Short mmCIF file of C-alpha atoms in Angstrom, two decimals:
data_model
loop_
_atom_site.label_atom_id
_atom_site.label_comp_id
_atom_site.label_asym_id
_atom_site.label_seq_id
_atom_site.Cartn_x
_atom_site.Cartn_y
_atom_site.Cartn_z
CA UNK A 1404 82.36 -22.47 39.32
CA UNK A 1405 82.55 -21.67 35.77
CA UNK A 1406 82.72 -19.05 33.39
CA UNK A 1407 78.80 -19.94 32.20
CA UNK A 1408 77.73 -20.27 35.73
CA UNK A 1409 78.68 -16.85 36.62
CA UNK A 1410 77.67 -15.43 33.45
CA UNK A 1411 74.35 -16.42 34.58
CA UNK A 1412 74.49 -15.05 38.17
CA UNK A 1413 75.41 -11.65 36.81
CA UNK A 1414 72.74 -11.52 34.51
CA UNK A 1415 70.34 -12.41 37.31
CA UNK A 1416 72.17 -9.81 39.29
CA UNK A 1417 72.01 -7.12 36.68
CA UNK A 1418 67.76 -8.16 36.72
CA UNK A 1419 67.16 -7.45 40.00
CA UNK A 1420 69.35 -4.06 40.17
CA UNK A 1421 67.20 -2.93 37.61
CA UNK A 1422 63.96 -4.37 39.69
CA UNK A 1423 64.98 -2.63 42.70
CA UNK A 1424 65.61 0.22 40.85
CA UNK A 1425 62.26 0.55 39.58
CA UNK A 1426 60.18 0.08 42.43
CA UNK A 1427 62.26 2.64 44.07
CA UNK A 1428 61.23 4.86 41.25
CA UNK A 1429 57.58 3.83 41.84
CA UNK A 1430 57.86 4.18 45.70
CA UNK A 1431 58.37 7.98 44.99
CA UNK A 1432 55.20 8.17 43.13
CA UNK A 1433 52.73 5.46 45.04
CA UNK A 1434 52.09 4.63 48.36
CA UNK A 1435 53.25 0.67 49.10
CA UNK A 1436 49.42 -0.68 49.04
CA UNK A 1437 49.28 1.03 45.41
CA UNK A 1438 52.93 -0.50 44.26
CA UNK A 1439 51.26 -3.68 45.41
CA UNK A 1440 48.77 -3.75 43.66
CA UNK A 1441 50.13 -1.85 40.67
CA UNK A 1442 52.77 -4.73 40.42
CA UNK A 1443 49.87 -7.92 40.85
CA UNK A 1444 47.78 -5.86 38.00
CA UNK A 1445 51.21 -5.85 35.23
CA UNK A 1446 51.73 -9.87 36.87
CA UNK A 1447 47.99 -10.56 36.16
CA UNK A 1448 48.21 -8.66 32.31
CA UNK A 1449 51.72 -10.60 31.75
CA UNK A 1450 50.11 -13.88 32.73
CA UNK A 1451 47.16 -13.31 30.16
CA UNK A 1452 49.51 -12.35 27.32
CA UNK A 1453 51.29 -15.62 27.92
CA UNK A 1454 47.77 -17.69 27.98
CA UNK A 1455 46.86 -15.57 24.53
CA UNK A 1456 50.31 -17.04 22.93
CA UNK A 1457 49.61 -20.25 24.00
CA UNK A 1458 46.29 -20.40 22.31
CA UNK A 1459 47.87 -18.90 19.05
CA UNK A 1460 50.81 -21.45 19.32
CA UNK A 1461 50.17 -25.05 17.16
CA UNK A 1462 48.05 -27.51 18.20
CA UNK A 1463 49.47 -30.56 20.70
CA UNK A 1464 47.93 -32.51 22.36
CA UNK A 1465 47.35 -30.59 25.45
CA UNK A 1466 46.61 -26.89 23.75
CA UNK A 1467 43.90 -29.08 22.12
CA UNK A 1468 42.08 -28.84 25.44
CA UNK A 1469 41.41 -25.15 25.22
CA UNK A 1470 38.56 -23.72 23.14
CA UNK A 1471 39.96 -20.14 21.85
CA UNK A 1472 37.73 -17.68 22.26
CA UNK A 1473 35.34 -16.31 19.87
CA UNK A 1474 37.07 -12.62 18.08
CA UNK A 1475 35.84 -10.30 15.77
CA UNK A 1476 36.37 -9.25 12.25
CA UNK A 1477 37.22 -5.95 11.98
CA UNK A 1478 33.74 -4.97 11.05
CA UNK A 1479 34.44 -1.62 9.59
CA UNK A 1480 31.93 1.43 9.31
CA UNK A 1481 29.73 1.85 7.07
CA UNK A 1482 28.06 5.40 5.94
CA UNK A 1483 25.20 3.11 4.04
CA UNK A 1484 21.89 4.38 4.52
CA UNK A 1485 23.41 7.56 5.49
CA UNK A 1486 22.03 9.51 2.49
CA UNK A 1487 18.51 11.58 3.76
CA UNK A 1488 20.52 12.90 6.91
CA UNK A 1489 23.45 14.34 4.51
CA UNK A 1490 21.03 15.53 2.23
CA UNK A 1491 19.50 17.51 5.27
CA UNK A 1492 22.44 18.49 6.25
CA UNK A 1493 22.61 20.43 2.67
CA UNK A 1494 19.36 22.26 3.60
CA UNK A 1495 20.75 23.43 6.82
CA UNK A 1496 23.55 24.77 4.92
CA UNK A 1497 21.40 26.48 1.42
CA UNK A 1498 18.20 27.61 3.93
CA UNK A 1499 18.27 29.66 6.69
CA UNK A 1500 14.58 28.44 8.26
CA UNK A 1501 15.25 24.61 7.89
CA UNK A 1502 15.33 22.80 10.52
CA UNK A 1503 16.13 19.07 11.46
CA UNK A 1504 16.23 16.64 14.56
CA UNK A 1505 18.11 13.52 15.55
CA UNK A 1506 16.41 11.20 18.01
CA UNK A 1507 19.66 9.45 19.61
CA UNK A 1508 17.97 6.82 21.48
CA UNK A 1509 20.63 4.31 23.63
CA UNK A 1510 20.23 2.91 27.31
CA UNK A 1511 22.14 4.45 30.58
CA UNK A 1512 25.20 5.34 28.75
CA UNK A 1513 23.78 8.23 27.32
CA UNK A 1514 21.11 9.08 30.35
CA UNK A 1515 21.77 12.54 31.99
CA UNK A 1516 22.37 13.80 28.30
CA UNK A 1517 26.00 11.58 28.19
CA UNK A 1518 27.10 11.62 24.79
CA UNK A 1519 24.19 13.60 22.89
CA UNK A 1520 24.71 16.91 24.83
CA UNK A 1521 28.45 17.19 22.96
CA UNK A 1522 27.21 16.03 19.74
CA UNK A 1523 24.59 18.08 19.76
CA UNK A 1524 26.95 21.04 20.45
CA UNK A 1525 29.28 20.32 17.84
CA UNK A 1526 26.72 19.82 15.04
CA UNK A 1527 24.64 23.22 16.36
CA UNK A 1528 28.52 24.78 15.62
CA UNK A 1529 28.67 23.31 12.34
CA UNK A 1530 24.93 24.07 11.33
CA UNK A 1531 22.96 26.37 14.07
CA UNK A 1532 20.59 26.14 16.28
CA UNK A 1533 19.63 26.46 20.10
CA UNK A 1534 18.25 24.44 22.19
CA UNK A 1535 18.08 20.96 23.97
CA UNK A 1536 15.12 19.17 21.78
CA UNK A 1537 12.77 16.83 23.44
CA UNK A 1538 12.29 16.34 27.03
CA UNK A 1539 9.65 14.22 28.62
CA UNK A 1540 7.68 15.47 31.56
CA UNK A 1541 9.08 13.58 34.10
CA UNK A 1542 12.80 12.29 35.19
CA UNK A 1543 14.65 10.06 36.97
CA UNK A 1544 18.12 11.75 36.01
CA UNK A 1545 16.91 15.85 36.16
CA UNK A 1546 18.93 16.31 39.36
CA UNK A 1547 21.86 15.82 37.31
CA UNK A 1548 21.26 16.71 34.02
CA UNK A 1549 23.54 19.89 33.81
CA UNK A 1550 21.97 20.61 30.20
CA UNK A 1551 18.75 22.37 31.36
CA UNK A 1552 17.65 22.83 34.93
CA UNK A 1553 13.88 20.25 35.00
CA UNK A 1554 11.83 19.96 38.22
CA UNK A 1555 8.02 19.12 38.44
CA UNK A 1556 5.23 17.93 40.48
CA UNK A 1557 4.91 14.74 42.56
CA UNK A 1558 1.38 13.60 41.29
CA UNK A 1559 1.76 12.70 37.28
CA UNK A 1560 1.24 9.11 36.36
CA UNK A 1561 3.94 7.63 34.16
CA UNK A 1562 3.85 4.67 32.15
CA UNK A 1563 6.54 3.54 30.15
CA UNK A 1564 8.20 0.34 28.60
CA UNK A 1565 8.68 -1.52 31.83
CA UNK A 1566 5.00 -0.96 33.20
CA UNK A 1567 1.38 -2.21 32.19
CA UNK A 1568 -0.17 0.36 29.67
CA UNK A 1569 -3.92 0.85 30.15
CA UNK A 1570 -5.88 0.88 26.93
CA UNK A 1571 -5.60 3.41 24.76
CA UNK A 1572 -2.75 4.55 25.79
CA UNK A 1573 0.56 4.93 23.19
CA UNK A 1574 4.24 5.31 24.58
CA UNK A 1575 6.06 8.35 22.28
CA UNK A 1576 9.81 8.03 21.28
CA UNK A 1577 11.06 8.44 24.62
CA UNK A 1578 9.08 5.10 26.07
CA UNK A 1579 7.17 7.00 28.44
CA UNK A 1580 3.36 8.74 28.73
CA UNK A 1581 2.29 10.87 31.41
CA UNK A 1582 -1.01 11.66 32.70
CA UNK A 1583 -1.80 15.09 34.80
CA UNK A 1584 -4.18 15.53 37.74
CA UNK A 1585 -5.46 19.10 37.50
CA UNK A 1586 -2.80 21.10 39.14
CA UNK A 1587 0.17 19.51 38.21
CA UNK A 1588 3.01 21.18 36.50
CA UNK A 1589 6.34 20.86 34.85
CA UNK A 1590 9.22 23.57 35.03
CA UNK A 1591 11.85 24.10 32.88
CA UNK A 1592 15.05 26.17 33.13
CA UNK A 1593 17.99 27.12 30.60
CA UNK A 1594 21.64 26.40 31.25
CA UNK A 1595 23.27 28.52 28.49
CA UNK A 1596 20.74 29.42 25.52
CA UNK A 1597 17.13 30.88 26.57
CA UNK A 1598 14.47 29.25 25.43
CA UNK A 1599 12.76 30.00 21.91
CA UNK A 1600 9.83 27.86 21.25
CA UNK A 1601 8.72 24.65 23.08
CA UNK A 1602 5.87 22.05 21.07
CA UNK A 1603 4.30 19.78 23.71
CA UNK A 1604 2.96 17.12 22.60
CA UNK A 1605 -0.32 15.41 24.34
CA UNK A 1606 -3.47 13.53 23.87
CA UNK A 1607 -6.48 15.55 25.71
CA UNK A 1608 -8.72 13.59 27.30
CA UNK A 1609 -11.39 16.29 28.32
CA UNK A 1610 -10.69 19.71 27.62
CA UNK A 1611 -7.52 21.23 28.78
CA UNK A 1612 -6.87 25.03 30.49
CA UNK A 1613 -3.01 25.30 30.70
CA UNK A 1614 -1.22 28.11 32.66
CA UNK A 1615 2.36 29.25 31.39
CA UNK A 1616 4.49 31.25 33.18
CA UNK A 1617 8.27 32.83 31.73
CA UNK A 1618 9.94 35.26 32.62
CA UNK A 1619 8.25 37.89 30.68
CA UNK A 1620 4.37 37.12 32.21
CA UNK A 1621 1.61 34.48 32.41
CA UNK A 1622 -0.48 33.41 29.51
CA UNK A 1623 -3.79 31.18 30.17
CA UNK A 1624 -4.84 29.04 27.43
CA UNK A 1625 -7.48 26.69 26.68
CA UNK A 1626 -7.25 23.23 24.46
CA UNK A 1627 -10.38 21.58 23.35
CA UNK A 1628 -10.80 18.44 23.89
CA UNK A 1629 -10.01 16.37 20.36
CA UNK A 1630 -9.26 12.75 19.65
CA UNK A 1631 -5.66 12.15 19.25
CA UNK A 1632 -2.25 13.54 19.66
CA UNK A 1633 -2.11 17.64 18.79
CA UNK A 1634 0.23 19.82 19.07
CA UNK A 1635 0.71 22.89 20.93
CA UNK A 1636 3.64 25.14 19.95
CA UNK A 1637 4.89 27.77 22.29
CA UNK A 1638 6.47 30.76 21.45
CA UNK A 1639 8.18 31.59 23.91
CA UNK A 1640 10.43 34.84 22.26
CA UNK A 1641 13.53 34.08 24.69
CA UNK A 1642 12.63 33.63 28.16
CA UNK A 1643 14.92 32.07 31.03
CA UNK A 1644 12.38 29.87 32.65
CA UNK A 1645 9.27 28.45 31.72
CA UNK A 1646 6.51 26.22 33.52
CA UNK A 1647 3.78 24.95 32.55
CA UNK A 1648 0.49 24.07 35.39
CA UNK A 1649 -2.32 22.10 34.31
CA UNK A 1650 -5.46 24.36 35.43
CA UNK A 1651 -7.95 22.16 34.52
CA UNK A 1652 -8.92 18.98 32.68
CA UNK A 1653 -6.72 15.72 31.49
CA UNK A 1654 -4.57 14.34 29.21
CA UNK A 1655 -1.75 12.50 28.03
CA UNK A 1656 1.76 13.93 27.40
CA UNK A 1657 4.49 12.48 25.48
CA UNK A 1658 7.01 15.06 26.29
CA UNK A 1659 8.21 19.04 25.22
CA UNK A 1660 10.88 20.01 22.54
CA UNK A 1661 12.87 23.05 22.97
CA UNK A 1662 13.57 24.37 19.55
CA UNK A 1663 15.16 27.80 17.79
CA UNK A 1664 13.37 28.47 14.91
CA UNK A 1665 16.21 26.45 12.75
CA UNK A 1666 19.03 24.44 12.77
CA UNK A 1667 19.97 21.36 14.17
CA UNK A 1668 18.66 19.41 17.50
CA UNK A 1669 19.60 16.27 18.88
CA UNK A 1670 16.95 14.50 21.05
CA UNK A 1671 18.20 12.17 24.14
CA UNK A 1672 16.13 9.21 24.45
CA UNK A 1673 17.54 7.45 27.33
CA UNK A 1674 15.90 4.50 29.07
CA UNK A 1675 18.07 3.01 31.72
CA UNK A 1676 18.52 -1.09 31.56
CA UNK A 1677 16.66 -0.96 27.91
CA UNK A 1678 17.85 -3.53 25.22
CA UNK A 1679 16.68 -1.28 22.23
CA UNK A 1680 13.79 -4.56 21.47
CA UNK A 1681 11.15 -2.29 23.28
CA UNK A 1682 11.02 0.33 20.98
CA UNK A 1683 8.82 -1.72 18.56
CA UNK A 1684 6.00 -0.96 21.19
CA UNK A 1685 6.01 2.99 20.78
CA UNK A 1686 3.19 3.95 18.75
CA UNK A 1687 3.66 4.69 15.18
CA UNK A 1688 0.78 7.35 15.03
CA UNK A 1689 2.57 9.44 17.83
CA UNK A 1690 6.08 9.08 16.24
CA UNK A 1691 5.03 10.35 12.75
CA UNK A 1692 3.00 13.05 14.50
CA UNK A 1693 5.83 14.06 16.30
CA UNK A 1694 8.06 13.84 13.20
CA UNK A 1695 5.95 16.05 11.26
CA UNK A 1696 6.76 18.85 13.67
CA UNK A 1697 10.29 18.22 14.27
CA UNK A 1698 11.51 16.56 11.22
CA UNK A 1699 13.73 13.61 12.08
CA UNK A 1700 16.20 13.07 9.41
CA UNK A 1701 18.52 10.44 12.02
CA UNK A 1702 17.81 7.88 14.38
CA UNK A 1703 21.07 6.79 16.40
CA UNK A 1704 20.64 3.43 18.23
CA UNK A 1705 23.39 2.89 20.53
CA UNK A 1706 22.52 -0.21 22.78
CA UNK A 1707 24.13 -3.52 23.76
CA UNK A 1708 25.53 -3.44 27.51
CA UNK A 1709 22.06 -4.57 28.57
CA UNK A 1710 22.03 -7.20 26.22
CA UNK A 1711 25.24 -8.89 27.13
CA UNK A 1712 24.96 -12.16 28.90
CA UNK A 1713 28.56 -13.96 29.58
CA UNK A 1714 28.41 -17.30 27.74
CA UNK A 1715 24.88 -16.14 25.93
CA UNK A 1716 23.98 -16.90 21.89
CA UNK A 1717 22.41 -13.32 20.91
CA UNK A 1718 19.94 -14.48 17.65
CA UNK A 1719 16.78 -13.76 20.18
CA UNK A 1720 18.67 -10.17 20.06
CA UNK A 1721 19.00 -9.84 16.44
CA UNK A 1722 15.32 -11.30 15.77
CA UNK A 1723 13.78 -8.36 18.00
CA UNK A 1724 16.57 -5.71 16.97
CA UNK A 1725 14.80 -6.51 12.96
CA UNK A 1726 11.23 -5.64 14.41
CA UNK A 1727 12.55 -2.24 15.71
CA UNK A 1728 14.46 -1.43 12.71
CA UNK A 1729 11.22 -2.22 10.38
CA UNK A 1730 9.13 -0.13 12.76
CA UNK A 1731 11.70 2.95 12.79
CA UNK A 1732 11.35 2.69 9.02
CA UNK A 1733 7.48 2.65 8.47
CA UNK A 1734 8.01 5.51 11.38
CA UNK A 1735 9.83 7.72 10.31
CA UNK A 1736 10.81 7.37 6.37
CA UNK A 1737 12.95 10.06 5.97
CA UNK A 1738 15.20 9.46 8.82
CA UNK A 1739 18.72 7.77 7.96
CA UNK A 1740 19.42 5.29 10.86
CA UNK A 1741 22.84 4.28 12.41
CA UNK A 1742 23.87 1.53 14.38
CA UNK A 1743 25.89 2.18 16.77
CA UNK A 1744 27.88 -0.90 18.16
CA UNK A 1745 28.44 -2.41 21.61
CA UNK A 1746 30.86 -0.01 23.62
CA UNK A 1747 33.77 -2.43 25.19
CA UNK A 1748 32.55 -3.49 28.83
CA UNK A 1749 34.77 -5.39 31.26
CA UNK A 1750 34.23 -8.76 33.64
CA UNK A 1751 35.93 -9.86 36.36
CA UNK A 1752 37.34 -13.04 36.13
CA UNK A 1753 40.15 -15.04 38.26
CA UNK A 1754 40.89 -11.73 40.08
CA UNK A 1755 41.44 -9.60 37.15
CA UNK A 1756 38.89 -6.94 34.47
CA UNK A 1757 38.73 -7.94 31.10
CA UNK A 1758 36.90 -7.08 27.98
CA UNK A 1759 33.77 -9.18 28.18
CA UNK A 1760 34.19 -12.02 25.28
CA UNK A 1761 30.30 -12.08 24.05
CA UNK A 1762 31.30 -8.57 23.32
CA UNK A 1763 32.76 -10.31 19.78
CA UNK A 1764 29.60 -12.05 19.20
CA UNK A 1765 26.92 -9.13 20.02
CA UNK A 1766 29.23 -6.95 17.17
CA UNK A 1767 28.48 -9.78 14.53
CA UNK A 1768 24.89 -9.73 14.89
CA UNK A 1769 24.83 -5.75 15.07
CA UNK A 1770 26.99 -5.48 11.42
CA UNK A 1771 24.54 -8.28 10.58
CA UNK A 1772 21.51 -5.74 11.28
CA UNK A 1773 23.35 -3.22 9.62
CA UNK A 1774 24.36 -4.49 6.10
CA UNK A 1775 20.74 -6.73 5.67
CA UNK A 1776 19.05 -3.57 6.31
CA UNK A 1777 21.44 -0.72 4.48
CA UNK A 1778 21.29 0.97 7.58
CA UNK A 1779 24.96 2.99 8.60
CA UNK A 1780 27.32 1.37 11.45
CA UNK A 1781 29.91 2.87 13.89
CA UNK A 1782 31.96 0.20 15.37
CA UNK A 1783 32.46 1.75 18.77
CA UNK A 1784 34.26 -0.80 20.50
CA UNK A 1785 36.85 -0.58 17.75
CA UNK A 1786 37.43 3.27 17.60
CA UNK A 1787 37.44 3.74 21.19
CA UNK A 1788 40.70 1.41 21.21
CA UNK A 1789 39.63 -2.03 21.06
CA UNK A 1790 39.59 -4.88 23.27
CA UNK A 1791 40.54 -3.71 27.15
CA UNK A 1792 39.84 -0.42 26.60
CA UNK A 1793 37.17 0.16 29.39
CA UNK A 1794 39.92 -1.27 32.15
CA UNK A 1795 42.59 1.28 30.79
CA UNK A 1796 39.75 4.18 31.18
CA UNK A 1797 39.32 3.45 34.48
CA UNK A 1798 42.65 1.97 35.61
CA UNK A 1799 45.06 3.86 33.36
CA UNK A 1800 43.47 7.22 31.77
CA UNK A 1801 44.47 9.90 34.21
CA UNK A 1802 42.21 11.57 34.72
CA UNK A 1803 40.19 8.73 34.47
CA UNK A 1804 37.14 8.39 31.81
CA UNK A 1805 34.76 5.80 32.91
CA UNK A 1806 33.52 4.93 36.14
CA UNK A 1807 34.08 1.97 38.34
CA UNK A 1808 31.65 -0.26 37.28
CA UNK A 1809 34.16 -0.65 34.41
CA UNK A 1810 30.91 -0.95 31.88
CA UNK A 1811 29.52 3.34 32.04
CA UNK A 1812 31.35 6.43 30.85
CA UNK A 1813 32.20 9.45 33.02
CA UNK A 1814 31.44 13.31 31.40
CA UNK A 1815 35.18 12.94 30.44
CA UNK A 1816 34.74 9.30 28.43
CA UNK A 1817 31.36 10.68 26.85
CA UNK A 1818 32.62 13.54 25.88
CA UNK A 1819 35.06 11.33 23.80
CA UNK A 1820 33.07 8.99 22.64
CA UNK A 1821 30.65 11.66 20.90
CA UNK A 1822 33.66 13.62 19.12
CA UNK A 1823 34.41 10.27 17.40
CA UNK A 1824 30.53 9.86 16.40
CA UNK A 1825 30.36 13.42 15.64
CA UNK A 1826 33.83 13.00 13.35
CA UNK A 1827 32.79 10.12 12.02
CA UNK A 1828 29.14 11.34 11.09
CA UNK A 1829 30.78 15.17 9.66
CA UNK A 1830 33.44 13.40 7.63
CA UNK A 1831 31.39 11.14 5.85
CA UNK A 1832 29.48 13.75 4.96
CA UNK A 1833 32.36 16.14 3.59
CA UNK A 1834 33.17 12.86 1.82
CA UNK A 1835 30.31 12.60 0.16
CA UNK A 1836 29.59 16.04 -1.30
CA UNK A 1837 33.32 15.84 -2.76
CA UNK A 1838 32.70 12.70 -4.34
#
């Protein structure tokens, strides 16, 4: 045998003493079924870094075969549009009774209060304020909302974006209407900060006799009936516990804000499975009602997991995305709106999770929206690390920070992805009153 030869069986040699050497190492920390499978997951990433070479190498005649997948530009954030929240921002800071809200409306990635319950803490730092904003009556996530403690009667009637509305009836901001049978009620309890004021928002239908009990007593009081929405504010002078019993009479309620008497408040407008496209069907009466009592200076849309479709073309999206924009506009005219882009999601494909490709092509037509309408943009995706960042949160992140259905955040991973909204949002403003 040669010198070559067995210059080659020691470097083989030399391989798999290191090998052994390694999963000897790893034995220590996993059990075997884990090294397994540890070891197929790094085989399975190797293999698709080879295949993403491949498609980057020159054209032949076989590589010619393969389409290469769509990617994205780098669409990079934009603080466009940006300019009424930042200048409300400078009232919080110059007046001491201004206040202002943020309606963050998104789908099941921010239900529960994901997300908007630690930006809404971290602006309430910067600026002031107590208090959870606007809550609808009833809930499908209250048993584990751990931002305020919400229980309530069996009997209300709900109608929302998914059911038929009867006419005359107009969805609010949160996509949902309720209607009371005399007796019902709605209980509300704080987690942290007592409760200040509280606006409920309603349509009577006949005339209305309300009970409200707090902590501090009972208080009966009677609403005539009046066409359209009204608005009956609550102060409630720090109490633990509120609820609120329909003695008598009918109508239609949109929902309860919490408020101090200033500062900031960010409203969670979650509706699980939602595209965004529904919101052109809330009512534009009730929103700039609404508005006039709680001053909305942002709108947040963060949607797009719904929307995905593997192998889908997205302009349907982008036509019915326009309508909602236009309708948030004539809506509410003094709130700034941002975009917020498609979070990364993962499919499983040929036994391994990977960032879903349309992803690339859902971010085009959201920067699209964006820059045609001089509306802000966060590229989420993007700042949360890119493309296979969703397996690595649930694979790699220890502990981990998305669940796994490799597509929804955990507390941990939306507690993340709201500092980097919050950042972003805080240092574009400090940006701009340096400029």
């Amino acid at each position: 045998m040669n010198k070559t030869n067995w210059h080659h069986i020691n470097i083989i040699l030399i391989g798999s003493i290191l090998t052994i050497t390694i999963l000897s190492l790893t034995t220590k920390i996993l059990p075997l079924p884990n090294q397994i499978d540890y070891l197929i997951s790094i085989k399975k990433r190797e293999d698709k870094i080879h295949y993403e070479q491949a498609l980057s190498a020159k054209p032949d005649s076989a590589s010619l075969l393969i389409a290469e997948p769509v990617k994205a530009v780098h669409y990079v954030n934009r603080n466009k549009g940006l300019n009424q929240f930042f200048d409300a921002l400078d009232s919080l800071s110059s007046n001491a009774a201004y206040s202002v809200h943020i309606g963050y409306f998104g789908d099941s990635m921010i239900e529960g209060d994901l997300i908007t319950q630690d930006v809404r803490k971290k602006f309430q730092k910067a600026f002031g304020g107590r208090g959870v904003g606007f809550m609808p009556v009833t809930s499908i996530v209250s048993t584990f909302r751990n931002t305020i403690g919400h229980k309530f009667s069996e009997n209300w009637t709900e109608y929302n974006f998914n059911t038929p509305l009867p006419q005359g009836y107009r969805l609010g901001p949160s996509g949902h209407v309720f209607m009371n049978q005399p007796g019902e009620w709605v209980s509300f309890s704080s987690k942290g900060n007592l409760f200040s004021n509280a606006y409920v928002f309603m349509e009577p239908q006949t005339d209305i006799q309300f009970m409200l009990n707090t902590d501090t007593g009972t208080i009966h009081q009677q609403v005539p009936y009046t066409s359209g929405i009204q608005t009956l504010k609550l102060p409630l002078g720090g109490t633990d516990k509120v609820t609120l019993t329909i003695e008598s009479g009918e109508a239609l309620f949109h929902g309860i804000s919490f408020d101090s008497q200033s500062g900031i408040f960010v409203d969670n407008f979650s509706f699980r499975g939602c595209s965004g496209i529904p919101l052109a069907n809330t009512a534009e009466q009730v929103l700039q009602h609404i508005d006039s009592s709680l001053n909305y200076r942002l709108v947040i849309l963060q949607y797009g997991l719904n929307v995905l479709s593997h192998g889908s073309e997205y302009n349907w999206y982008k036509k019915g995305m326009q309508r909602v924009i236009n309708h948030i506009k004539k809506s509410l005219p003094n709130a700034s709106i941002l975009l917020v882009g498609v979070a990364d999601r993962a499919y499983f494909e040929n036994g391994i999770w990977l960032t879903e490709p349309d992803i690339y092509k859902l971010l085009k037509i959201q920067n699209e929206l964006a820059v045609e309408n001089d509306i802000g943009f966060y590229n989420l995706f993007s700042e949360m690390g890119g493309e296979n960042t969703m397996v690595s949160w649930v694979e790699d992140s220890i502990p981990k920070l998305a669940a796994n259905d490799y597509t929804h955040l955990n507390g941990l991973g939306a507690r993340r992805v709201a500092n980097l909204i919050y950042e972003y949002l805080y240092a574009q403003y400090k940006m701009r009153k340096t400029l």
